[in-house]
């Protein structure tokens, strides 16, 4: 097989940042994808519909000319989010989910939820209205080892939460472990998960053996090989609960290559190509379209895209650096070969 044509994909988890970064992040995101679920962890975070609407306008203004790409907005859940905030989000028709960050779990999560119980009323209301909850699933307990934080979150918080709100649509974002895969498979149809390209292509050996690779550092952190294998199996299985969410999260090269480097990998220089690489390695390219272009839209109750993109088996080298506003960043798999490349559609 030399070419692969699939329905134009969507990204169900993306960080675009704001200000000067938008010109770069939006044009990359809009190149091959139709829509993106835009994360609200700006500084300060987007906690209400007015803020999300304002941010959406900035994003739309940064779209390349003629682009039909659409940002799907989210709100940032805090201890103070109200049922009225959820009503306004639903009424706006521009908000597609509310993101739960445990306070302190990751980049720009200081205003996150301090105690899940404080959000029960709001979650109840979201369940009633069908507003999805997108979860960063890691505990922040300093006594829990960083490699165990997702599995402990599932035991301590997510399992009871899913029981308490059985109809609430919950997306466990950027899953990284066998435990998460099992949890999602075994739970009700209201629970789904996104998977990033870095967690499919790499494990913690890539991060730490032979020197620390700050550009592979993201949260939840890469886990051991058996977990990577579980994620590959889930993504390529055709199970509709697993779909594409890059978690592409730009940080400048200086902020990553530091004594205290930021968490986040940038992947929209080659997002669909990175997934194609992972699926090809698993000999499962025929499963890419469902994962990348169908299952997420179906889960969120949105129409599937009607356009297509075509990938060609044509080795190419990814860039060493990308622009990020006035700065530069080192993208995922920088300067390395990829086997598949998107080619222009024949007119
Ligand atoms: C994300 C970021 O930089 O905004 N970082 C990351 O490591 N994934 C935040 C997040 O999704 O956790
Ligand atoms: Zn993220």
mmCIF file of C-alpha atoms and ligand atoms in Angstrom:
data_model
loop_
_atom_site.group_PDB
_atom_site.id
_atom_site.type_symbol
_atom_site.label_atom_id
_atom_site.label_comp_id
_atom_site.label_asym_id
_atom_site.label_seq_id
_atom_site.Cartn_x
_atom_site.Cartn_y
_atom_site.Cartn_z
ATOM 1 C CA UNK A 1 0.000 0.000 0.000
ATOM 2 C CA UNK A 2 1.532 3.307 -1.140
ATOM 3 C CA UNK A 3 -1.255 5.682 -0.232
ATOM 4 C CA UNK A 4 -3.914 5.775 2.431
ATOM 5 C CA UNK A 5 -7.016 7.956 2.118
ATOM 6 C CA UNK A 6 -9.011 8.607 5.269
ATOM 7 C CA UNK A 7 -11.791 10.933 6.362
ATOM 8 C CA UNK A 8 -10.248 14.220 7.497
ATOM 9 C CA UNK A 9 -9.327 13.688 11.191
ATOM 10 C CA UNK A 10 -10.212 15.694 14.320
ATOM 11 C CA UNK A 11 -8.046 16.340 17.374
ATOM 12 C CA UNK A 12 -10.018 15.849 20.594
ATOM 13 C CA UNK A 13 -7.369 17.374 22.923
ATOM 14 C CA UNK A 14 -5.216 20.339 21.920
ATOM 15 C CA UNK A 15 -3.395 23.274 23.544
ATOM 16 C CA UNK A 16 -3.139 26.332 21.279
ATOM 17 C CA UNK A 17 -1.931 28.919 23.866
ATOM 18 C CA UNK A 18 -2.663 32.571 23.074
ATOM 19 C CA UNK A 19 -1.104 35.818 21.855
ATOM 20 C CA UNK A 20 1.640 35.566 19.251
ATOM 21 C CA UNK A 21 1.746 31.749 19.507
ATOM 22 C CA UNK A 22 -1.684 31.439 17.850
ATOM 23 C CA UNK A 23 -0.472 32.177 14.323
ATOM 24 C CA UNK A 24 1.797 29.133 14.504
ATOM 25 C CA UNK A 25 -0.319 26.748 16.551
ATOM 26 C CA UNK A 26 -3.548 27.407 14.652
ATOM 27 C CA UNK A 27 -2.055 27.077 11.181
ATOM 28 C CA UNK A 28 -0.388 23.807 12.174
ATOM 29 C CA UNK A 29 -3.605 22.494 13.751
ATOM 30 C CA UNK A 30 -5.687 23.479 10.714
ATOM 31 C CA UNK A 31 -3.418 21.913 8.088
ATOM 32 C CA UNK A 32 -4.785 18.366 8.005
ATOM 33 C CA UNK A 33 -7.471 18.340 10.675
ATOM 34 C CA UNK A 34 -11.065 19.594 10.550
ATOM 35 C CA UNK A 35 -11.733 20.356 14.225
ATOM 36 C CA UNK A 36 -9.940 20.506 17.559
ATOM 37 C CA UNK A 37 -11.103 20.392 21.160
ATOM 38 C CA UNK A 38 -9.245 23.388 22.568
ATOM 39 C CA UNK A 39 -8.018 23.099 26.150
ATOM 40 C CA UNK A 40 -8.785 25.980 28.549
ATOM 41 C CA UNK A 41 -5.573 26.027 30.639
ATOM 42 C CA UNK A 42 -4.429 29.499 29.722
ATOM 43 C CA UNK A 43 -2.969 31.718 32.421
ATOM 44 C CA UNK A 44 -5.442 32.763 33.791
ATOM 45 C CA UNK A 45 -7.707 29.823 32.846
ATOM 46 C CA UNK A 46 -10.956 30.083 30.873
ATOM 47 C CA UNK A 47 -13.613 29.599 33.520
ATOM 48 C CA UNK A 48 -16.684 31.044 31.814
ATOM 49 C CA UNK A 49 -18.352 31.232 28.429
ATOM 50 C CA UNK A 50 -17.491 34.896 27.828
ATOM 51 C CA UNK A 51 -13.790 34.146 28.228
ATOM 52 C CA UNK A 52 -14.012 31.073 26.001
ATOM 53 C CA UNK A 53 -15.946 33.033 23.386
ATOM 54 C CA UNK A 54 -13.356 35.797 23.374
ATOM 55 C CA UNK A 55 -10.546 33.253 23.038
ATOM 56 C CA UNK A 56 -12.439 31.545 20.207
ATOM 57 C CA UNK A 57 -12.531 34.831 18.281
ATOM 58 C CA UNK A 58 -8.755 35.175 18.655
ATOM 59 C CA UNK A 59 -8.296 31.621 17.413
ATOM 60 C CA UNK A 60 -10.587 32.170 14.417
ATOM 61 C CA UNK A 61 -8.701 35.352 13.536
ATOM 62 C CA UNK A 62 -5.468 33.307 13.416
ATOM 63 C CA UNK A 63 -6.851 30.765 10.914
ATOM 64 C CA UNK A 64 -5.145 30.630 7.548
ATOM 65 C CA UNK A 65 -7.190 32.316 4.804
ATOM 66 C CA UNK A 66 -9.954 30.124 3.463
ATOM 67 C CA UNK A 67 -9.587 27.527 6.218
ATOM 68 C CA UNK A 68 -12.782 25.848 7.424
ATOM 69 C CA UNK A 69 -11.074 24.343 10.484
ATOM 70 C CA UNK A 70 -13.145 24.765 13.652
ATOM 71 C CA UNK A 71 -12.090 25.205 17.290
ATOM 72 C CA UNK A 72 -14.417 23.460 19.760
ATOM 73 C CA UNK A 73 -14.146 25.259 23.079
ATOM 74 C CA UNK A 74 -13.944 23.954 26.650
ATOM 75 C CA UNK A 75 -14.236 25.473 30.120
ATOM 76 C CA UNK A 76 -11.893 24.958 33.047
ATOM 77 C CA UNK A 77 -13.650 23.450 36.078
ATOM 78 C CA UNK A 78 -12.844 25.048 39.443
ATOM 79 C CA UNK A 79 -14.169 24.723 42.981
ATOM 80 C CA UNK A 80 -16.324 27.770 42.172
ATOM 81 C CA UNK A 81 -17.907 26.675 38.886
ATOM 82 C CA UNK A 82 -21.710 26.963 39.150
ATOM 83 C CA UNK A 83 -24.719 25.311 37.514
ATOM 84 C CA UNK A 84 -25.354 28.700 35.840
ATOM 85 C CA UNK A 85 -21.891 28.495 34.250
ATOM 86 C CA UNK A 86 -22.889 25.133 32.786
ATOM 87 C CA UNK A 87 -26.220 26.543 31.542
ATOM 88 C CA UNK A 88 -24.410 29.418 29.827
ATOM 89 C CA UNK A 89 -21.962 26.977 28.243
ATOM 90 C CA UNK A 90 -24.773 24.813 26.887
ATOM 91 C CA UNK A 91 -26.704 27.844 25.597
ATOM 92 C CA UNK A 92 -23.635 29.213 23.821
ATOM 93 C CA UNK A 93 -23.343 26.205 21.461
ATOM 94 C CA UNK A 94 -19.571 26.826 21.303
ATOM 95 C CA UNK A 95 -18.584 24.842 24.424
ATOM 96 C CA UNK A 96 -18.247 21.074 24.015
ATOM 97 C CA UNK A 97 -16.798 19.996 27.329
ATOM 98 C CA UNK A 98 -15.616 21.044 30.775
ATOM 99 C CA UNK A 99 -12.086 20.113 31.781
ATOM 100 C CA UNK A 100 -11.240 18.809 35.213
ATOM 101 C CA UNK A 101 -7.633 19.384 36.302
ATOM 102 C CA UNK A 102 -6.783 18.283 39.832
ATOM 103 C CA UNK A 103 -5.152 21.414 41.340
ATOM 104 C CA UNK A 104 -1.403 21.261 40.743
ATOM 105 C CA UNK A 105 -1.460 18.197 38.457
ATOM 106 C CA UNK A 106 0.084 19.766 35.354
ATOM 107 C CA UNK A 107 0.906 22.944 33.381
ATOM 108 C CA UNK A 108 -1.387 25.853 34.384
ATOM 109 C CA UNK A 109 -3.496 23.783 36.773
ATOM 110 C CA UNK A 110 -3.086 25.908 39.907
ATOM 111 C CA UNK A 111 -6.768 26.949 39.762
ATOM 112 C CA UNK A 112 -7.942 23.360 39.341
ATOM 113 C CA UNK A 113 -10.268 21.421 41.591
ATOM 114 C CA UNK A 114 -8.990 20.972 45.164
ATOM 115 C CA UNK A 115 -11.620 18.414 46.191
ATOM 116 C CA UNK A 116 -13.872 16.577 43.746
ATOM 117 C CA UNK A 117 -16.771 16.726 46.234
ATOM 118 C CA UNK A 118 -16.911 20.483 45.740
ATOM 119 C CA UNK A 119 -17.953 19.888 42.126
ATOM 120 C CA UNK A 120 -20.678 17.272 42.687
ATOM 121 C CA UNK A 121 -23.555 19.723 42.160
ATOM 122 C CA UNK A 122 -22.046 20.937 38.912
ATOM 123 C CA UNK A 123 -21.320 17.382 37.731
ATOM 124 C CA UNK A 124 -24.910 16.422 38.486
ATOM 125 C CA UNK A 125 -26.071 19.306 36.316
ATOM 126 C CA UNK A 126 -23.621 18.388 33.529
ATOM 127 C CA UNK A 127 -24.958 14.837 33.624
ATOM 128 C CA UNK A 128 -28.526 16.105 33.280
ATOM 129 C CA UNK A 129 -27.668 18.409 30.382
ATOM 130 C CA UNK A 130 -25.308 15.990 28.615
ATOM 131 C CA UNK A 131 -22.236 18.237 28.929
ATOM 132 C CA UNK A 132 -19.085 16.047 28.789
ATOM 133 C CA UNK A 133 -16.434 16.081 31.529
ATOM 134 C CA UNK A 134 -12.846 15.845 30.275
ATOM 135 C CA UNK A 135 -10.471 14.595 32.958
ATOM 136 C CA UNK A 136 -6.749 14.934 33.556
ATOM 137 C CA UNK A 137 -6.527 11.695 35.517
ATOM 138 C CA UNK A 138 -3.645 11.963 37.966
ATOM 139 C CA UNK A 139 -3.619 12.298 41.739
ATOM 140 C CA UNK A 140 -1.427 15.049 43.156
ATOM 141 C CA UNK A 141 -0.705 13.362 46.507
ATOM 142 C CA UNK A 142 3.043 13.926 47.064
ATOM 143 C CA UNK A 143 3.328 10.440 48.563
ATOM 144 C CA UNK A 144 2.281 8.773 45.326
ATOM 145 C CA UNK A 145 5.025 7.946 42.867
ATOM 146 C CA UNK A 146 4.677 9.907 39.622
ATOM 147 C CA UNK A 147 4.511 6.685 37.574
ATOM 148 C CA UNK A 148 1.532 5.483 39.669
ATOM 149 C CA UNK A 149 -0.505 8.665 39.687
ATOM 150 C CA UNK A 150 -2.890 7.722 36.887
ATOM 151 C CA UNK A 151 -3.628 4.234 38.227
ATOM 152 C CA UNK A 152 -4.211 5.594 41.742
ATOM 153 C CA UNK A 153 -6.500 8.303 40.336
ATOM 154 C CA UNK A 154 -8.603 5.625 38.660
ATOM 155 C CA UNK A 155 -8.918 3.664 41.910
ATOM 156 C CA UNK A 156 -9.456 6.524 44.286
ATOM 157 C CA UNK A 157 -11.403 9.066 42.251
ATOM 158 C CA UNK A 158 -12.601 7.888 38.892
ATOM 159 C CA UNK A 159 -14.157 4.558 39.836
ATOM 160 C CA UNK A 160 -16.346 6.105 42.567
ATOM 161 C CA UNK A 161 -17.097 9.122 40.352
ATOM 162 C CA UNK A 162 -18.290 6.949 37.482
ATOM 163 C CA UNK A 163 -20.548 5.039 39.912
ATOM 164 C CA UNK A 164 -21.990 8.229 41.341
ATOM 165 C CA UNK A 165 -22.693 9.755 37.909
ATOM 166 C CA UNK A 166 -23.419 6.757 35.672
ATOM 167 C CA UNK A 167 -24.809 8.831 32.784
ATOM 168 C CA UNK A 168 -22.123 11.541 32.842
ATOM 169 C CA UNK A 169 -20.012 11.529 29.690
ATOM 170 C CA UNK A 170 -16.419 11.238 30.935
ATOM 171 C CA UNK A 171 -13.347 11.355 28.728
ATOM 172 C CA UNK A 172 -10.203 10.164 30.461
ATOM 173 C CA UNK A 173 -7.706 12.307 28.591
ATOM 174 C CA UNK A 174 -4.310 11.159 27.353
ATOM 175 C CA UNK A 175 -4.395 7.687 28.911
ATOM 176 C CA UNK A 176 -0.962 6.211 29.624
ATOM 177 C CA UNK A 177 -1.410 2.894 31.423
ATOM 178 C CA UNK A 178 -2.739 -0.629 31.113
ATOM 179 C CA UNK A 179 -4.961 0.171 34.121
ATOM 180 C CA UNK A 180 -6.573 3.077 32.273
ATOM 181 C CA UNK A 181 -7.166 0.964 29.171
ATOM 182 C CA UNK A 182 -8.815 -1.775 31.234
ATOM 183 C CA UNK A 183 -10.931 0.733 33.134
ATOM 184 C CA UNK A 184 -12.227 2.332 29.926
ATOM 185 C CA UNK A 185 -12.929 -0.996 28.223
ATOM 186 C CA UNK A 186 -14.828 -2.338 31.219
ATOM 187 C CA UNK A 187 -16.881 0.753 31.999
ATOM 188 C CA UNK A 188 -20.190 1.917 30.506
ATOM 189 C CA UNK A 189 -20.455 3.490 27.031
ATOM 190 C CA UNK A 190 -20.474 6.947 28.637
ATOM 191 C CA UNK A 191 -16.724 6.611 29.321
ATOM 192 C CA UNK A 192 -14.079 7.099 26.616
ATOM 193 C CA UNK A 193 -10.401 8.053 26.313
ATOM 194 C CA UNK A 194 -7.990 9.976 24.114
ATOM 195 C CA UNK A 195 -4.493 8.721 23.261
ATOM 196 C CA UNK A 196 -1.503 10.892 22.254
ATOM 197 C CA UNK A 197 1.133 10.093 19.616
ATOM 198 C CA UNK A 198 3.954 10.253 22.171
ATOM 199 C CA UNK A 199 2.382 7.585 24.373
ATOM 200 C CA UNK A 200 1.947 5.305 21.334
ATOM 201 C CA UNK A 201 5.472 5.791 19.987
ATOM 202 C CA UNK A 202 7.580 6.055 23.125
ATOM 203 C CA UNK A 203 8.066 4.752 26.653
ATOM 204 C CA UNK A 204 10.104 5.932 29.617
ATOM 205 C CA UNK A 205 13.296 4.383 28.269
ATOM 206 C CA UNK A 206 13.125 6.835 25.375
ATOM 207 C CA UNK A 207 12.781 9.624 27.932
ATOM 208 C CA UNK A 208 15.598 8.611 30.249
ATOM 209 C CA UNK A 209 18.108 6.139 28.759
ATOM 210 C CA UNK A 210 21.345 7.661 27.474
ATOM 211 C CA UNK A 211 20.457 11.128 28.760
ATOM 212 C CA UNK A 212 17.303 12.984 29.721
ATOM 213 C CA UNK A 213 15.191 14.066 26.734
ATOM 214 C CA UNK A 214 13.200 17.103 27.881
ATOM 215 C CA UNK A 215 11.183 17.239 24.659
ATOM 216 C CA UNK A 216 9.695 13.829 25.511
ATOM 217 C CA UNK A 217 8.603 15.014 28.937
ATOM 218 C CA UNK A 218 4.867 15.472 29.263
ATOM 219 C CA UNK A 219 2.191 14.710 31.818
ATOM 220 C CA UNK A 220 1.053 12.095 32.469
ATOM 221 C CA UNK A 221 4.690 11.018 32.092
ATOM 222 C CA UNK A 222 5.642 8.228 29.656
ATOM 223 C CA UNK A 223 5.359 4.826 31.338
ATOM 224 C CA UNK A 224 7.122 1.488 30.883
ATOM 225 C CA UNK A 225 6.961 -0.577 27.719
ATOM 226 C CA UNK A 226 4.070 -2.837 28.811
ATOM 227 C CA UNK A 227 1.851 0.225 29.131
ATOM 228 C CA UNK A 228 2.904 1.523 25.716
ATOM 229 C CA UNK A 229 1.953 -1.886 24.285
ATOM 230 C CA UNK A 230 -1.459 -1.730 25.993
ATOM 231 C CA UNK A 231 -2.098 1.695 24.456
ATOM 232 C CA UNK A 232 -1.085 0.527 20.969
ATOM 233 C CA UNK A 233 -3.412 -2.429 21.338
ATOM 234 C CA UNK A 234 -6.314 -0.214 22.461
ATOM 235 C CA UNK A 235 -5.789 2.398 19.721
ATOM 236 C CA UNK A 236 -5.544 -0.175 16.946
ATOM 237 C CA UNK A 237 -8.306 -2.459 18.259
ATOM 238 C CA UNK A 238 -11.228 -0.679 16.629
ATOM 239 C CA UNK A 239 -12.806 -0.145 20.039
ATOM 240 C CA UNK A 240 -14.798 3.077 19.561
ATOM 241 C CA UNK A 241 -14.049 4.261 23.127
ATOM 242 C CA UNK A 242 -10.488 5.200 22.125
ATOM 243 C CA UNK A 243 -9.827 8.137 19.825
ATOM 244 C CA UNK A 244 -7.238 10.667 18.758
ATOM 245 C CA UNK A 245 -6.228 13.514 21.087
ATOM 246 C CA UNK A 246 -2.716 14.782 20.481
ATOM 247 C CA UNK A 247 -2.344 16.815 23.691
ATOM 248 C CA UNK A 248 0.009 18.879 21.522
ATOM 249 C CA UNK A 249 1.261 21.379 24.109
ATOM 250 C CA UNK A 250 3.838 23.915 22.936
ATOM 251 C CA UNK A 251 6.538 25.217 25.252
ATOM 252 C CA UNK A 252 9.521 27.249 24.080
ATOM 253 C CA UNK A 253 12.837 25.453 23.724
ATOM 254 C CA UNK A 254 14.270 27.498 26.612
ATOM 255 C CA UNK A 255 11.428 26.553 28.936
ATOM 256 C CA UNK A 256 11.868 22.848 28.109
ATOM 257 C CA UNK A 257 15.689 22.755 28.169
ATOM 258 C CA UNK A 258 15.935 24.014 31.708
ATOM 259 C CA UNK A 259 16.867 22.832 35.210
ATOM 260 C CA UNK A 260 13.110 22.601 35.754
ATOM 261 C CA UNK A 261 11.701 21.886 32.303
ATOM 262 C CA UNK A 262 8.013 22.304 31.455
ATOM 263 C CA UNK A 263 5.697 19.373 30.730
ATOM 264 C CA UNK A 264 4.245 19.088 27.227
ATOM 265 C CA UNK A 265 5.160 17.756 23.758
ATOM 266 C CA UNK A 266 4.394 19.630 20.546
ATOM 267 C CA UNK A 267 3.123 17.341 17.779
ATOM 268 C CA UNK A 268 1.072 19.356 15.287
ATOM 269 C CA UNK A 269 4.007 19.762 12.903
ATOM 270 C CA UNK A 270 3.315 16.103 11.982
ATOM 271 C CA UNK A 271 0.334 14.924 14.023
ATOM 272 C CA UNK A 272 -1.453 12.527 11.684
ATOM 273 C CA UNK A 273 1.887 11.304 10.325
ATOM 274 C CA UNK A 274 3.071 10.403 13.847
ATOM 275 C CA UNK A 275 -0.092 8.374 14.434
ATOM 276 C CA UNK A 276 0.330 6.737 11.014
ATOM 277 C CA UNK A 277 3.848 5.728 12.046
ATOM 278 C CA UNK A 278 2.547 4.086 15.233
ATOM 279 C CA UNK A 279 -0.293 2.298 13.421
ATOM 280 C CA UNK A 280 2.060 1.163 10.645
ATOM 281 C CA UNK A 281 4.528 -0.233 13.197
ATOM 282 C CA UNK A 282 1.621 -2.230 14.656
ATOM 283 C CA UNK A 283 0.636 -3.356 11.153
ATOM 284 C CA UNK A 284 -2.766 -1.756 11.685
ATOM 285 C CA UNK A 285 -3.009 1.149 9.241
ATOM 286 C CA UNK A 286 -6.491 -0.044 8.319
ATOM 287 C CA UNK A 287 -7.589 0.913 11.847
ATOM 288 C CA UNK A 288 -6.304 4.505 11.672
ATOM 289 C CA UNK A 289 -9.421 6.066 10.137
ATOM 290 C CA UNK A 290 -11.839 4.963 12.860
ATOM 291 C CA UNK A 291 -9.499 6.128 15.621
ATOM 292 C CA UNK A 292 -8.516 9.423 13.954
ATOM 293 C CA UNK A 293 -11.684 10.471 12.145
ATOM 294 C CA UNK A 294 -14.827 8.633 13.285
ATOM 295 C CA UNK A 295 -14.936 7.536 16.919
ATOM 296 C CA UNK A 296 -14.395 10.941 18.555
ATOM 297 C CA UNK A 297 -17.104 12.654 16.500
ATOM 298 C CA UNK A 298 -19.491 9.774 17.192
ATOM 299 C CA UNK A 299 -18.791 9.929 20.926
ATOM 300 C CA UNK A 300 -19.408 13.695 21.099
ATOM 301 C CA UNK A 301 -22.539 13.358 18.940
ATOM 302 C CA UNK A 302 -21.082 15.502 16.145
ATOM 303 C CA UNK A 303 -21.229 14.760 12.416
ATOM 304 C CA UNK A 304 -18.286 12.943 10.886
ATOM 305 C CA UNK A 305 -16.233 15.006 8.455
ATOM 306 C CA UNK A 306 -16.982 14.452 4.794
ATOM 307 C CA UNK A 307 -13.655 15.528 3.258
ATOM 308 C CA UNK A 308 -10.670 13.222 3.055
ATOM 309 C CA UNK A 309 -6.892 13.473 3.319
ATOM 310 C CA UNK A 310 -4.390 11.201 1.637
ATOM 311 C CA UNK A 311 -1.170 9.964 3.168
ATOM 312 C CA UNK A 312 1.574 8.706 0.940
ATOM 313 C CA UNK A 313 4.319 6.267 1.896
ATOM 314 C CA UNK A 314 7.138 8.679 1.329
ATOM 315 C CA UNK A 315 9.880 9.012 3.964
ATOM 316 C CA UNK A 316 10.524 12.564 5.124
ATOM 317 C CA UNK A 317 12.382 14.287 7.898
ATOM 318 C CA UNK A 318 10.481 16.279 10.506
ATOM 319 C CA UNK A 319 11.746 19.807 11.266
ATOM 320 C CA UNK A 320 14.315 20.389 14.010
ATOM 321 C CA UNK A 321 12.522 23.474 15.238
ATOM 322 C CA UNK A 322 9.185 25.242 14.823
ATOM 323 C CA UNK A 323 8.253 28.856 15.483
ATOM 324 C CA UNK A 324 6.196 29.713 18.560
ATOM 325 C CA UNK A 325 5.384 33.416 18.412
ATOM 326 C CA UNK A 326 8.747 35.161 18.808
ATOM 327 C CA UNK A 327 10.365 32.001 20.148
ATOM 328 C CA UNK A 328 11.237 28.542 18.873
ATOM 329 C CA UNK A 329 10.298 25.089 20.091
ATOM 330 C CA UNK A 330 11.613 21.592 19.477
ATOM 331 C CA UNK A 331 8.741 19.407 18.283
ATOM 332 C CA UNK A 332 8.159 15.731 19.023
ATOM 333 C CA UNK A 333 10.482 13.418 17.072
ATOM 334 C CA UNK A 334 12.404 16.475 15.806
ATOM 335 C CA UNK A 335 14.708 15.909 12.867
ATOM 336 C CA UNK A 336 13.715 12.221 12.596
ATOM 337 C CA UNK A 337 12.327 10.218 9.698
ATOM 338 C CA UNK A 338 8.655 9.419 9.347
ATOM 339 C CA UNK A 339 7.323 6.941 6.824
ATOM 340 C CA UNK A 340 4.043 8.629 5.900
ATOM 341 C CA UNK A 341 3.331 12.113 4.672
ATOM 342 C CA UNK A 342 0.100 13.903 3.816
ATOM 343 C CA UNK A 343 -0.029 14.807 0.141
ATOM 344 C CA UNK A 344 -2.224 17.361 -1.553
ATOM 345 C CA UNK A 345 -5.510 16.011 -2.795
ATOM 346 C CA UNK A 346 -5.830 15.638 -6.570
ATOM 347 C CA UNK A 347 -8.343 18.241 -7.730
HETATM 348 C C1 LIG B 1 -0.080 20.328 29.040
HETATM 349 C C2 LIG B 1 0.274 21.803 28.808
HETATM 350 O O1 LIG B 1 1.463 22.111 28.622
HETATM 351 O O2 LIG B 1 -0.643 22.643 28.763
HETATM 352 N N1 LIG B 1 1.122 19.605 29.371
HETATM 353 C C3 LIG B 1 1.312 18.267 29.266
HETATM 354 O O3 LIG B 1 2.370 17.786 29.689
HETATM 355 N N2 LIG B 1 0.427 17.476 28.712
HETATM 356 C C4 LIG B 1 -1.114 20.228 30.098
HETATM 357 C C5 LIG B 1 -1.756 18.848 30.176
HETATM 358 O O4 LIG B 1 -2.540 18.463 29.309
HETATM 359 O O5 LIG B 1 -1.454 18.112 31.128
HETATM 360 ZN ZN1 LIG B 2 -3.423 18.455 27.642
#
